[in-house]
Amino acid sequence: MGVVLSLALRRSARRTVLLGIALGAFLFLVGLSYSSVDENQIRSLVESLPPAIQAFVKGSDIASPAGYLGSTFIHPITLSIMAATAIAAGAAPARDVETGVAELMLSRPLTRTAWLGAEMIAMVIQLVVVALLGFAGALIAVTTVDALAPIAVGNLVLTAIPLLLLFIGIGAVTMLAGAFSRTGTRAIGWGTAFALVAYALDYLAQVWGVAEPLGPLSVMHWYRPATILGGGTVPGSTWAVLVGVAVVAGAAALAVTSRREVAP
Amino acid sequence: MGDVAAIRAQGLGKSYGSGAMALEGVDLEVAQGERIGFLGPNGAGKTTFIRCALGILRPTEGSVAILGHDLATDRMAALAQVGYVPGDLGMIRAVSGRRMLDALARLHPRPPVLQQRLLDALELDGAALAKRIRDYSTGMRQKLGLVAALQHDPPVIILDEPSSGLDPVMQARLLEMLDERAREGRTVFFSSHVLGEVDELCDRVAMVRGGRLLLVRDVDELRRARVRTVEVLFDRDVDPSVYAVDGMGEVRVEGHVHHFTVSGDPGALLSRIGALSPRDITIEAARLEDVFRALYLEDAD
């Protein structure tokens, strides 16, 4: 298992570090920009925007330090970087089946469960690295920008963990899709579709009354970074849903892979 | 252990989603230390058989065991006895050859005792191994796959068209290496459609077509049973009926040179011609290729 893990990490190392640096730089720059923000002007500007635009920040007060920094955790750039990491890592096993790498590995005394388990651990490690580098950028901003001083570092950590869980879940869903696919491209397609539908459903539920009851069906619905940053607690339902999606999708991917054929 | 077959397939069958049988009722037993060529045209079921034998594909019917370990129930023990080179050799392109080779070595319980010898024989030096696999040529990847498969000195070597991508010098070296392994008692299961190399290496051939096993026969027996081309030069006019034997084809006479084919044991023919004191005689051994073609034509008919 260690061999597969080491290979998976080594081949994704460059991509992981680059995505992490990009996320760190983005969160740092956004944090840095808060020093030039006039709270009242931003607040009145946001209030003047139509609800459909306000929904992008999930209704948080982005003029406040917690709301401003919290909105970066659900900014499309942050979400795209995390999604790219999760989906690329989640599709890696399907790509290995497609290219014959899985056949080469699994013709050795290695179980499918150990093989996919190692790929899952590699995915989690890649997401942790990217999230840590992103967190480092946000942390530097919080400690250097006086206006962000009200944000507790502990709350920042608490905000990053559900973000990580959210994308571990998306990666696990991609792996599950990959367990049914013969190509890595299809796994990427399904993983991306899952993330986009989750995002769209969460957004629609906020701006369209008819869709509101469907909001909880989206995994994105359960992640509210501004609330966590401001309040310092993560609701139990958030933990339950985010951990549940990751565990159920991961277990299902293992179960399907243990019975699937792994030839290109 | 000596009595246990290296590979035993019983009623092995495999169908894909469409319901078409890629492999059907294959019974094949390969003894330990044997070198067997697995022949068949593209799409005949060679690779499907191998993948079922390694548990990469799940057979729809029947069973396979390697050295007595059933693939369905004891796959890990079975695979610990095998060195395998796939036909579609996939490797992680972002890592170096050395890293890939060492990783594959660590996945096997047997130590890579032959690694350095094989690297030397296939001319993969430190500089080549330091390169990333994405910079490898097809031939270099194939060599790396061969080292990875054989480095543990596995008792059962399964190769799916292993010489593809290799230059003629390396192809010859591969056959030498396999010959050496076989002489040390290892079983070589060699799938190919390059008949020359099977002819050179193997003691026995199994031929498949349309997912079914056509025959399993000794190479020598096949050659003996099949047609040979004969050319005899006399120093005078000779009537072909004087030396005619059963199994002889039509004789074409050009001056004093007689051309014909003969099947079966050529002993009687040789003694009759010998009595006529020919100036020269050439008998071309039946090539496996001719045998192969004839068998497929017979089967198609």
CSV table of C-alpha atoms in Angstrom, one decimal, chain A residues 4 60 88 111 121 141 164 189 194 196 203 206 210 234 242 262:
chain,number,residue,atom,x,y,z
A,4,VAL,CA,1.2,2.9,-4.4
A,60,SER,CA,-22.8,36.8,5.0
A,88,ALA,CA,-7.7,15.1,-10.5
A,111,THR,CA,-5.4,-6.3,-3.5
A,121,ILE,CA,-5.1,8.4,1.2
A,141,ALA,CA,-3.0,38.0,6.0
A,164,LEU,CA,-11.2,20.1,3.3
A,189,GLY,CA,-16.6,14.5,-16.1
A,194,PHE,CA,-21.3,16.5,-9.2
A,196,LEU,CA,-21.2,22.0,-10.5
A,203,TYR,CA,-27.1,28.9,-5.3
A,206,GLN,CA,-30.8,30.8,-2.0
A,210,VAL,CA,-39.2,27.1,-5.4
A,234,VAL,CA,-19.1,24.2,13.2
A,242,LEU,CA,-19.5,16.3,5.0
A,262,VAL,CA,-9.0,-3.5,-14.1
